[in-house]
Amino acid sequence: MGCFECCIKCLGGVPYASLVATILCFSGVALFCGCGHVALAGTVAILEQHFSTNTSDHALLSEVIQLMQYVIYGIASFFFLYGIILLAEGFYTTSAVKELHGEFKTTACGRCISGMFVFLTYVLGVAWLGVFGFSAVPVFMYYNIWSTCEVIKSPQANGTAGVEQICVDIRQYGIIPWNAFPGKICGSALENICNTNEFYMSYHLFIVACAGAGATVIALLIYMMATTYNYAVLKFKSREDCCTKF
């Protein structure tokens, strides 16, 4: 066997779908965790400086955000390991069913492990759909504040005396209590908030984090197809000669 034939044989054992899903999963989780962590810290700074000057009013929110930041560390570590395991399982299954390293042989243990990956990937996919929806909430909140600032900056608003009546009450979102002071920012003060680096960075980082969560959902969908197909191959290979590139 020549070098070219050897390379073709090795490339034939690459689980391309799992490889693409792993790259997409790593990228999505990195964006979600990294950008989400920084955006949460920026949100706390904005609340403390402008919407809730009394520390006791947002103490619970600060604890929740700090807990979410620790959860982000755990999510990043878990998906790093899980992506590598799924990629390794894809390499093993592809090489086995194409008989690249000898005679194919399936066992009950191998089918059980493959089925476990199918179940776990489906559960994670459903969970990440919820994470994707949840990550859109801060984007919606920041968009409302940004659009209100754009109204204040518009020529129609600048020529009226009612510009100071245009306000944003952050208490209506339920993240701080109704007795928080000031809770509501109006007019030029609100425009100054929108012009700060903390607001600009947090808004765009939440958008990127939401996009990262969406990319992770797509990666998990690809994993679902790959693991399901791998399980079917392991189950039926002994009765039917088939091959896979997953």
PDB file of C-alpha atoms in Angstrom:
ATOM      1  CA  MET A   1       0.000   0.000   0.000  1.00  0.00           C
ATOM      2  CA  GLY A   2       1.403   3.336  -1.071  1.00  0.00           C
ATOM      3  CA  CYS A   3       1.433   6.588   0.808  1.00  0.00           C
ATOM      4  CA  PHE A   4      -1.551   7.970  -1.130  1.00  0.00           C
ATOM      5  CA  GLU A   5      -3.696   4.889  -0.458  1.00  0.00           C
ATOM      6  CA  CYS A   6      -2.741   5.022   3.222  1.00  0.00           C
ATOM      7  CA  CYS A   7      -3.790   8.665   3.457  1.00  0.00           C
ATOM      8  CA  ILE A   8      -7.101   7.920   1.746  1.00  0.00           C
ATOM      9  CA  LYS A   9      -7.720   5.067   4.175  1.00  0.00           C
ATOM     10  CA  CYS A  10      -6.992   7.302   7.168  1.00  0.00           C
ATOM     11  CA  LEU A  11      -9.248  10.073   5.840  1.00  0.00           C
ATOM     12  CA  GLY A  12     -11.995   7.523   5.359  1.00  0.00           C
ATOM     13  CA  GLY A  13     -12.014   6.903   9.096  1.00  0.00           C
ATOM     14  CA  VAL A  14     -12.514  10.570  10.043  1.00  0.00           C
ATOM     15  CA  PRO A  15     -15.982  11.252  11.521  1.00  0.00           C
ATOM     16  CA  TYR A  16     -16.504  14.525   9.685  1.00  0.00           C
ATOM     17  CA  ALA A  17     -19.907  15.311  11.179  1.00  0.00           C
ATOM     18  CA  SER A  18     -18.616  14.812  14.725  1.00  0.00           C
ATOM     19  CA  LEU A  19     -15.530  16.856  13.908  1.00  0.00           C
ATOM     20  CA  VAL A  20     -17.603  19.778  12.610  1.00  0.00           C
ATOM     21  CA  ALA A  21     -19.953  19.507  15.590  1.00  0.00           C
ATOM     22  CA  THR A  22     -17.010  19.517  18.018  1.00  0.00           C
ATOM     23  CA  ILE A  23     -15.492  22.641  16.480  1.00  0.00           C
ATOM     24  CA  LEU A  24     -18.888  24.366  16.460  1.00  0.00           C
ATOM     25  CA  CYS A  25     -19.601  23.261  20.033  1.00  0.00           C
ATOM     26  CA  PHE A  26     -16.245  24.494  21.345  1.00  0.00           C
ATOM     27  CA  SER A  27     -16.677  27.826  19.560  1.00  0.00           C
ATOM     28  CA  GLY A  28     -20.267  28.303  20.739  1.00  0.00           C
ATOM     29  CA  VAL A  29     -19.567  27.384  24.356  1.00  0.00           C
ATOM     30  CA  ALA A  30     -16.464  29.610  24.408  1.00  0.00           C
ATOM     31  CA  LEU A  31     -18.450  32.580  23.103  1.00  0.00           C
ATOM     32  CA  PHE A  32     -21.354  31.963  25.467  1.00  0.00           C
ATOM     33  CA  CYS A  33     -19.220  31.470  28.563  1.00  0.00           C
ATOM     34  CA  GLY A  34     -16.591  34.138  27.896  1.00  0.00           C
ATOM     35  CA  CYS A  35     -18.885  36.897  26.678  1.00  0.00           C
ATOM     36  CA  GLY A  36     -21.634  36.014  29.151  1.00  0.00           C
ATOM     37  CA  HIS A  37     -19.240  36.184  32.099  1.00  0.00           C
ATOM     38  CA  VAL A  38     -17.950  39.660  31.184  1.00  0.00           C
ATOM     39  CA  ALA A  39     -21.434  40.936  30.271  1.00  0.00           C
ATOM     40  CA  LEU A  40     -22.837  39.862  33.645  1.00  0.00           C
ATOM     41  CA  ALA A  41     -20.071  41.734  35.441  1.00  0.00           C
ATOM     42  CA  GLY A  42     -20.810  44.846  33.355  1.00  0.00           C
ATOM     43  CA  THR A  43     -24.515  44.575  34.143  1.00  0.00           C
ATOM     44  CA  VAL A  44     -23.833  44.561  37.877  1.00  0.00           C
ATOM     45  CA  ALA A  45     -21.651  47.671  37.492  1.00  0.00           C
ATOM     46  CA  ILE A  46     -24.412  49.517  35.594  1.00  0.00           C
ATOM     47  CA  LEU A  47     -27.020  48.609  38.198  1.00  0.00           C
ATOM     48  CA  GLU A  48     -24.825  49.667  41.113  1.00  0.00           C
ATOM     49  CA  GLN A  49     -23.838  52.981  39.557  1.00  0.00           C
ATOM     50  CA  HIS A  50     -27.166  54.107  38.118  1.00  0.00           C
ATOM     51  CA  PHE A  51     -30.273  52.094  38.972  1.00  0.00           C
ATOM     52  CA  SER A  52     -29.731  50.818  42.506  1.00  0.00           C
ATOM     53  CA  THR A  53     -27.435  52.884  44.682  1.00  0.00           C
ATOM     54  CA  ASN A  54     -28.406  50.998  47.844  1.00  0.00           C
ATOM     55  CA  THR A  55     -26.367  47.783  48.037  1.00  0.00           C
ATOM     56  CA  SER A  56     -29.040  45.880  49.968  1.00  0.00           C
ATOM     57  CA  ASP A  57     -31.556  46.401  47.145  1.00  0.00           C
ATOM     58  CA  HIS A  58     -29.564  44.351  44.650  1.00  0.00           C
ATOM     59  CA  ALA A  59     -27.689  42.048  47.042  1.00  0.00           C
ATOM     60  CA  LEU A  60     -29.696  39.001  45.957  1.00  0.00           C
ATOM     61  CA  LEU A  61     -29.171  39.805  42.281  1.00  0.00           C
ATOM     62  CA  SER A  62     -25.428  40.129  42.818  1.00  0.00           C
ATOM     63  CA  GLU A  63     -25.324  36.717  44.509  1.00  0.00           C
ATOM     64  CA  VAL A  64     -27.324  35.136  41.666  1.00  0.00           C
ATOM     65  CA  ILE A  65     -25.036  36.663  39.033  1.00  0.00           C
ATOM     66  CA  GLN A  66     -21.962  35.493  40.925  1.00  0.00           C
ATOM     67  CA  LEU A  67     -23.446  31.987  41.074  1.00  0.00           C
ATOM     68  CA  MET A  68     -24.164  32.103  37.340  1.00  0.00           C
ATOM     69  CA  GLN A  69     -20.541  33.035  36.687  1.00  0.00           C
ATOM     70  CA  TYR A  70     -19.393  29.958  38.604  1.00  0.00           C
ATOM     71  CA  VAL A  71     -21.902  27.843  36.654  1.00  0.00           C
ATOM     72  CA  ILE A  72     -20.354  29.202  33.446  1.00  0.00           C
ATOM     73  CA  TYR A  73     -16.979  27.809  34.534  1.00  0.00           C
ATOM     74  CA  GLY A  74     -18.568  24.406  35.053  1.00  0.00           C
ATOM     75  CA  ILE A  75     -20.362  24.499  31.683  1.00  0.00           C
ATOM     76  CA  ALA A  76     -17.140  25.315  29.857  1.00  0.00           C
ATOM     77  CA  SER A  77     -15.234  22.477  31.549  1.00  0.00           C
ATOM     78  CA  PHE A  78     -18.013  19.943  31.031  1.00  0.00           C
ATOM     79  CA  PHE A  79     -18.506  20.630  27.327  1.00  0.00           C
ATOM     80  CA  PHE A  80     -14.776  20.614  26.693  1.00  0.00           C
ATOM     81  CA  LEU A  81     -14.602  17.055  28.043  1.00  0.00           C
ATOM     82  CA  TYR A  82     -17.910  15.945  26.537  1.00  0.00           C
ATOM     83  CA  GLY A  83     -16.957  17.200  23.070  1.00  0.00           C
ATOM     84  CA  ILE A  84     -13.678  15.289  23.173  1.00  0.00           C
ATOM     85  CA  ILE A  85     -15.469  12.113  24.339  1.00  0.00           C
ATOM     86  CA  LEU A  86     -18.054  12.332  21.555  1.00  0.00           C
ATOM     87  CA  LEU A  87     -15.347  12.982  18.983  1.00  0.00           C
ATOM     88  CA  ALA A  88     -13.374   9.977  20.232  1.00  0.00           C
ATOM     89  CA  GLU A  89     -16.528   7.846  20.120  1.00  0.00           C
ATOM     90  CA  GLY A  90     -17.094   8.980  16.537  1.00  0.00           C
ATOM     91  CA  PHE A  91     -13.542   8.028  15.545  1.00  0.00           C
ATOM     92  CA  TYR A  92     -13.871   4.643  17.225  1.00  0.00           C
ATOM     93  CA  THR A  93     -17.233   3.810  15.660  1.00  0.00           C
ATOM     94  CA  THR A  94     -16.235   4.949  12.178  1.00  0.00           C
ATOM     95  CA  SER A  95     -12.992   2.974  12.270  1.00  0.00           C
ATOM     96  CA  ALA A  96     -14.760  -0.106  13.638  1.00  0.00           C
ATOM     97  CA  VAL A  97     -17.630  -0.280  11.173  1.00  0.00           C
ATOM     98  CA  LYS A  98     -15.331   0.366   8.201  1.00  0.00           C
ATOM     99  CA  GLU A  99     -12.997  -2.322   9.518  1.00  0.00           C
ATOM    100  CA  LEU A 100      -9.950  -0.097   9.246  1.00  0.00           C
ATOM    101  CA  HIS A 101      -8.140  -1.880  12.051  1.00  0.00           C
ATOM    102  CA  GLY A 102      -9.289  -5.448  11.749  1.00  0.00           C
ATOM    103  CA  GLU A 103     -12.503  -7.434  11.984  1.00  0.00           C
ATOM    104  CA  PHE A 104     -15.549  -5.636  13.310  1.00  0.00           C
ATOM    105  CA  LYS A 105     -16.995  -6.895  16.546  1.00  0.00           C
ATOM    106  CA  THR A 106     -19.762  -5.326  18.586  1.00  0.00           C
ATOM    107  CA  THR A 107     -20.592  -6.026  22.214  1.00  0.00           C
ATOM    108  CA  ALA A 108     -23.523  -5.309  24.460  1.00  0.00           C
ATOM    109  CA  CYS A 109     -21.334  -2.948  26.475  1.00  0.00           C
ATOM    110  CA  GLY A 110     -20.414  -0.969  23.354  1.00  0.00           C
ATOM    111  CA  ARG A 111     -24.066  -0.650  22.322  1.00  0.00           C
ATOM    112  CA  CYS A 112     -24.995   0.411  25.851  1.00  0.00           C
ATOM    113  CA  ILE A 113     -22.348   3.148  25.912  1.00  0.00           C
ATOM    114  CA  SER A 114     -23.402   4.382  22.488  1.00  0.00           C
ATOM    115  CA  GLY A 115     -27.051   4.449  23.584  1.00  0.00           C
ATOM    116  CA  MET A 116     -26.092   6.393  26.699  1.00  0.00           C
ATOM    117  CA  PHE A 117     -24.437   9.047  24.524  1.00  0.00           C
ATOM    118  CA  VAL A 118     -27.595   9.260  22.407  1.00  0.00           C
ATOM    119  CA  PHE A 119     -29.783   9.835  25.478  1.00  0.00           C
ATOM    120  CA  LEU A 120     -27.400  12.299  27.102  1.00  0.00           C
ATOM    121  CA  THR A 121     -26.981  14.305  23.902  1.00  0.00           C
ATOM    122  CA  TYR A 122     -30.737  14.594  23.460  1.00  0.00           C
ATOM    123  CA  VAL A 123     -31.111  15.799  27.055  1.00  0.00           C
ATOM    124  CA  LEU A 124     -28.339  18.358  26.599  1.00  0.00           C
ATOM    125  CA  GLY A 125     -29.908  19.539  23.345  1.00  0.00           C
ATOM    126  CA  VAL A 126     -33.240  20.220  25.043  1.00  0.00           C
ATOM    127  CA  ALA A 127     -31.471  21.936  27.949  1.00  0.00           C
ATOM    128  CA  TRP A 128     -29.482  24.187  25.617  1.00  0.00           C
ATOM    129  CA  LEU A 129     -32.674  25.238  23.854  1.00  0.00           C
ATOM    130  CA  GLY A 130     -33.705  26.640  27.232  1.00  0.00           C
ATOM    131  CA  VAL A 131     -30.298  28.275  27.683  1.00  0.00           C
ATOM    132  CA  PHE A 132     -30.593  29.845  24.234  1.00  0.00           C
ATOM    133  CA  GLY A 133     -34.009  31.280  25.096  1.00  0.00           C
ATOM    134  CA  PHE A 134     -32.784  32.508  28.477  1.00  0.00           C
ATOM    135  CA  SER A 135     -29.751  34.221  26.898  1.00  0.00           C
ATOM    136  CA  ALA A 136     -32.106  36.251  24.687  1.00  0.00           C
ATOM    137  CA  VAL A 137     -33.719  37.903  27.747  1.00  0.00           C
ATOM    138  CA  PRO A 138     -30.836  40.306  28.584  1.00  0.00           C
ATOM    139  CA  VAL A 139     -30.509  41.110  24.862  1.00  0.00           C
ATOM    140  CA  PHE A 140     -34.170  42.130  24.871  1.00  0.00           C
ATOM    141  CA  MET A 141     -33.684  44.272  27.984  1.00  0.00           C
ATOM    142  CA  TYR A 142     -30.618  46.044  26.618  1.00  0.00           C
ATOM    143  CA  TYR A 143     -32.321  46.569  23.270  1.00  0.00           C
ATOM    144  CA  ASN A 144     -35.242  48.290  24.987  1.00  0.00           C
ATOM    145  CA  ILE A 145     -32.879  50.631  26.819  1.00  0.00           C
ATOM    146  CA  TRP A 146     -30.861  51.316  23.667  1.00  0.00           C
ATOM    147  CA  SER A 147     -33.979  52.016  21.582  1.00  0.00           C
ATOM    148  CA  THR A 148     -35.228  54.433  24.254  1.00  0.00           C
ATOM    149  CA  CYS A 149     -31.909  56.274  24.082  1.00  0.00           C
ATOM    150  CA  GLU A 150     -32.244  56.485  20.298  1.00  0.00           C
ATOM    151  CA  VAL A 151     -35.643  58.107  20.764  1.00  0.00           C
ATOM    152  CA  ILE A 152     -34.068  60.692  23.087  1.00  0.00           C
ATOM    153  CA  LYS A 153     -31.333  61.408  20.537  1.00  0.00           C
ATOM    154  CA  SER A 154     -33.781  61.827  17.656  1.00  0.00           C
ATOM    155  CA  PRO A 155     -34.385  65.404  16.342  1.00  0.00           C
ATOM    156  CA  GLN A 156     -38.082  65.170  17.176  1.00  0.00           C
ATOM    157  CA  ALA A 157     -37.314  64.467  20.822  1.00  0.00           C
ATOM    158  CA  ASN A 158     -34.544  67.073  21.064  1.00  0.00           C
ATOM    159  CA  GLY A 159     -36.924  69.823  20.022  1.00  0.00           C
ATOM    160  CA  THR A 160     -39.486  69.106  22.714  1.00  0.00           C
ATOM    161  CA  ALA A 161     -39.564  69.804  26.401  1.00  0.00           C
ATOM    162  CA  GLY A 162     -40.819  66.308  27.136  1.00  0.00           C
ATOM    163  CA  VAL A 163     -37.474  64.607  26.582  1.00  0.00           C
ATOM    164  CA  GLU A 164     -37.016  64.315  30.341  1.00  0.00           C
ATOM    165  CA  GLN A 165     -40.269  62.378  30.480  1.00  0.00           C
ATOM    166  CA  ILE A 166     -38.786  59.529  28.436  1.00  0.00           C
ATOM    167  CA  CYS A 167     -37.657  56.991  31.015  1.00  0.00           C
ATOM    168  CA  VAL A 168     -36.541  53.431  31.591  1.00  0.00           C
ATOM    169  CA  ASP A 169     -37.691  51.719  34.783  1.00  0.00           C
ATOM    170  CA  ILE A 170     -35.447  48.705  35.286  1.00  0.00           C
ATOM    171  CA  ARG A 171     -37.642  47.538  38.159  1.00  0.00           C
ATOM    172  CA  GLN A 172     -40.363  46.398  35.750  1.00  0.00           C
ATOM    173  CA  TYR A 173     -38.098  43.550  34.601  1.00  0.00           C
ATOM    174  CA  GLY A 174     -38.072  42.103  38.110  1.00  0.00           C
ATOM    175  CA  ILE A 175     -34.295  42.046  38.546  1.00  0.00           C
ATOM    176  CA  ILE A 176     -34.386  44.591  41.400  1.00  0.00           C
ATOM    177  CA  PRO A 177     -37.220  45.197  43.912  1.00  0.00           C
ATOM    178  CA  TRP A 178     -39.777  47.969  43.443  1.00  0.00           C
ATOM    179  CA  ASN A 179     -38.442  49.887  46.446  1.00  0.00           C
ATOM    180  CA  ALA A 180     -34.973  50.167  44.871  1.00  0.00           C
ATOM    181  CA  PHE A 181     -33.751  53.729  44.435  1.00  0.00           C
ATOM    182  CA  PRO A 182     -33.727  55.352  41.954  1.00  0.00           C
ATOM    183  CA  GLY A 183     -34.832  52.413  39.801  1.00  0.00           C
ATOM    184  CA  LYS A 184     -35.943  54.736  37.007  1.00  0.00           C
ATOM    185  CA  ILE A 185     -33.667  56.900  34.836  1.00  0.00           C
ATOM    186  CA  CYS A 186     -34.986  59.558  32.460  1.00  0.00           C
ATOM    187  CA  GLY A 187     -33.876  61.962  29.748  1.00  0.00           C
ATOM    188  CA  SER A 188     -30.271  63.068  29.491  1.00  0.00           C
ATOM    189  CA  ALA A 189     -29.215  60.846  32.416  1.00  0.00           C
ATOM    190  CA  LEU A 190     -30.432  57.799  30.490  1.00  0.00           C
ATOM    191  CA  GLU A 191     -28.611  58.995  27.384  1.00  0.00           C
ATOM    192  CA  ASN A 192     -25.396  59.274  29.384  1.00  0.00           C
ATOM    193  CA  ILE A 193     -25.796  55.648  30.499  1.00  0.00           C
ATOM    194  CA  CYS A 194     -26.140  54.510  26.899  1.00  0.00           C
ATOM    195  CA  ASN A 195     -22.925  56.351  26.049  1.00  0.00           C
ATOM    196  CA  THR A 196     -20.863  54.532  28.685  1.00  0.00           C
ATOM    197  CA  ASN A 197     -18.425  51.780  27.776  1.00  0.00           C
ATOM    198  CA  GLU A 198     -20.056  49.388  30.251  1.00  0.00           C
ATOM    199  CA  PHE A 199     -23.422  49.629  28.504  1.00  0.00           C
ATOM    200  CA  TYR A 200     -21.965  49.361  24.997  1.00  0.00           C
ATOM    201  CA  MET A 201     -19.780  46.372  25.833  1.00  0.00           C
ATOM    202  CA  SER A 202     -22.401  44.519  27.877  1.00  0.00           C
ATOM    203  CA  TYR A 203     -25.059  44.930  25.185  1.00  0.00           C
ATOM    204  CA  HIS A 204     -22.883  43.578  22.391  1.00  0.00           C
ATOM    205  CA  LEU A 205     -21.370  40.841  24.549  1.00  0.00           C
ATOM    206  CA  PHE A 206     -24.845  39.564  25.416  1.00  0.00           C
ATOM    207  CA  ILE A 207     -25.631  39.449  21.688  1.00  0.00           C
ATOM    208  CA  VAL A 208     -22.478  37.416  21.036  1.00  0.00           C
ATOM    209  CA  ALA A 209     -23.261  35.143  24.005  1.00  0.00           C
ATOM    210  CA  CYS A 210     -26.746  34.521  22.607  1.00  0.00           C
ATOM    211  CA  ALA A 211     -25.229  33.706  19.204  1.00  0.00           C
ATOM    212  CA  GLY A 212     -22.806  31.314  20.926  1.00  0.00           C
ATOM    213  CA  ALA A 213     -25.692  29.551  22.627  1.00  0.00           C
ATOM    214  CA  GLY A 214     -27.397  29.199  19.244  1.00  0.00           C
ATOM    215  CA  ALA A 215     -24.226  27.736  17.727  1.00  0.00           C
ATOM    216  CA  THR A 216     -24.055  25.228  20.583  1.00  0.00           C
ATOM    217  CA  VAL A 217     -27.654  24.163  19.916  1.00  0.00           C
ATOM    218  CA  ILE A 218     -26.777  23.529  16.249  1.00  0.00           C
ATOM    219  CA  ALA A 219     -23.697  21.559  17.307  1.00  0.00           C
ATOM    220  CA  LEU A 220     -25.788  19.406  19.632  1.00  0.00           C
ATOM    221  CA  LEU A 221     -28.287  18.759  16.837  1.00  0.00           C
ATOM    222  CA  ILE A 222     -25.425  17.465  14.694  1.00  0.00           C
ATOM    223  CA  TYR A 223     -24.226  15.371  17.627  1.00  0.00           C
ATOM    224  CA  MET A 224     -27.746  13.947  17.964  1.00  0.00           C
ATOM    225  CA  MET A 225     -27.723  12.751  14.368  1.00  0.00           C
ATOM    226  CA  ALA A 226     -24.181  11.422  14.659  1.00  0.00           C
ATOM    227  CA  THR A 227     -24.686   9.519  17.912  1.00  0.00           C
ATOM    228  CA  THR A 228     -28.043   8.136  16.788  1.00  0.00           C
ATOM    229  CA  TYR A 229     -26.538   6.880  13.554  1.00  0.00           C
ATOM    230  CA  ASN A 230     -23.548   5.428  15.383  1.00  0.00           C
ATOM    231  CA  TYR A 231     -25.886   3.564  17.718  1.00  0.00           C
ATOM    232  CA  ALA A 232     -27.860   2.172  14.801  1.00  0.00           C
ATOM    233  CA  VAL A 233     -24.645   1.041  13.104  1.00  0.00           C
ATOM    234  CA  LEU A 234     -23.398  -0.711  16.242  1.00  0.00           C
ATOM    235  CA  LYS A 235     -26.740  -2.443  16.634  1.00  0.00           C
ATOM    236  CA  PHE A 236     -27.250  -3.621  13.056  1.00  0.00           C
ATOM    237  CA  LYS A 237     -23.702  -4.027  11.728  1.00  0.00           C
ATOM    238  CA  SER A 238     -23.610  -7.704  12.630  1.00  0.00           C
ATOM    239  CA  ARG A 239     -26.691  -8.320  10.459  1.00  0.00           C
ATOM    240  CA  GLU A 240     -26.099  -5.855   7.630  1.00  0.00           C
ATOM    241  CA  ASP A 241     -22.880  -4.621   6.029  1.00  0.00           C
ATOM    242  CA  CYS A 242     -23.013  -0.837   6.271  1.00  0.00           C
ATOM    243  CA  CYS A 243     -20.567   1.951   6.823  1.00  0.00           C
ATOM    244  CA  THR A 244     -20.619   5.424   8.308  1.00  0.00           C
ATOM    245  CA  LYS A 245     -18.698   8.633   8.125  1.00  0.00           C
ATOM    246  CA  PHE A 246     -20.112   9.968  11.350  1.00  0.00           C
TER     247      PHE A 246
END
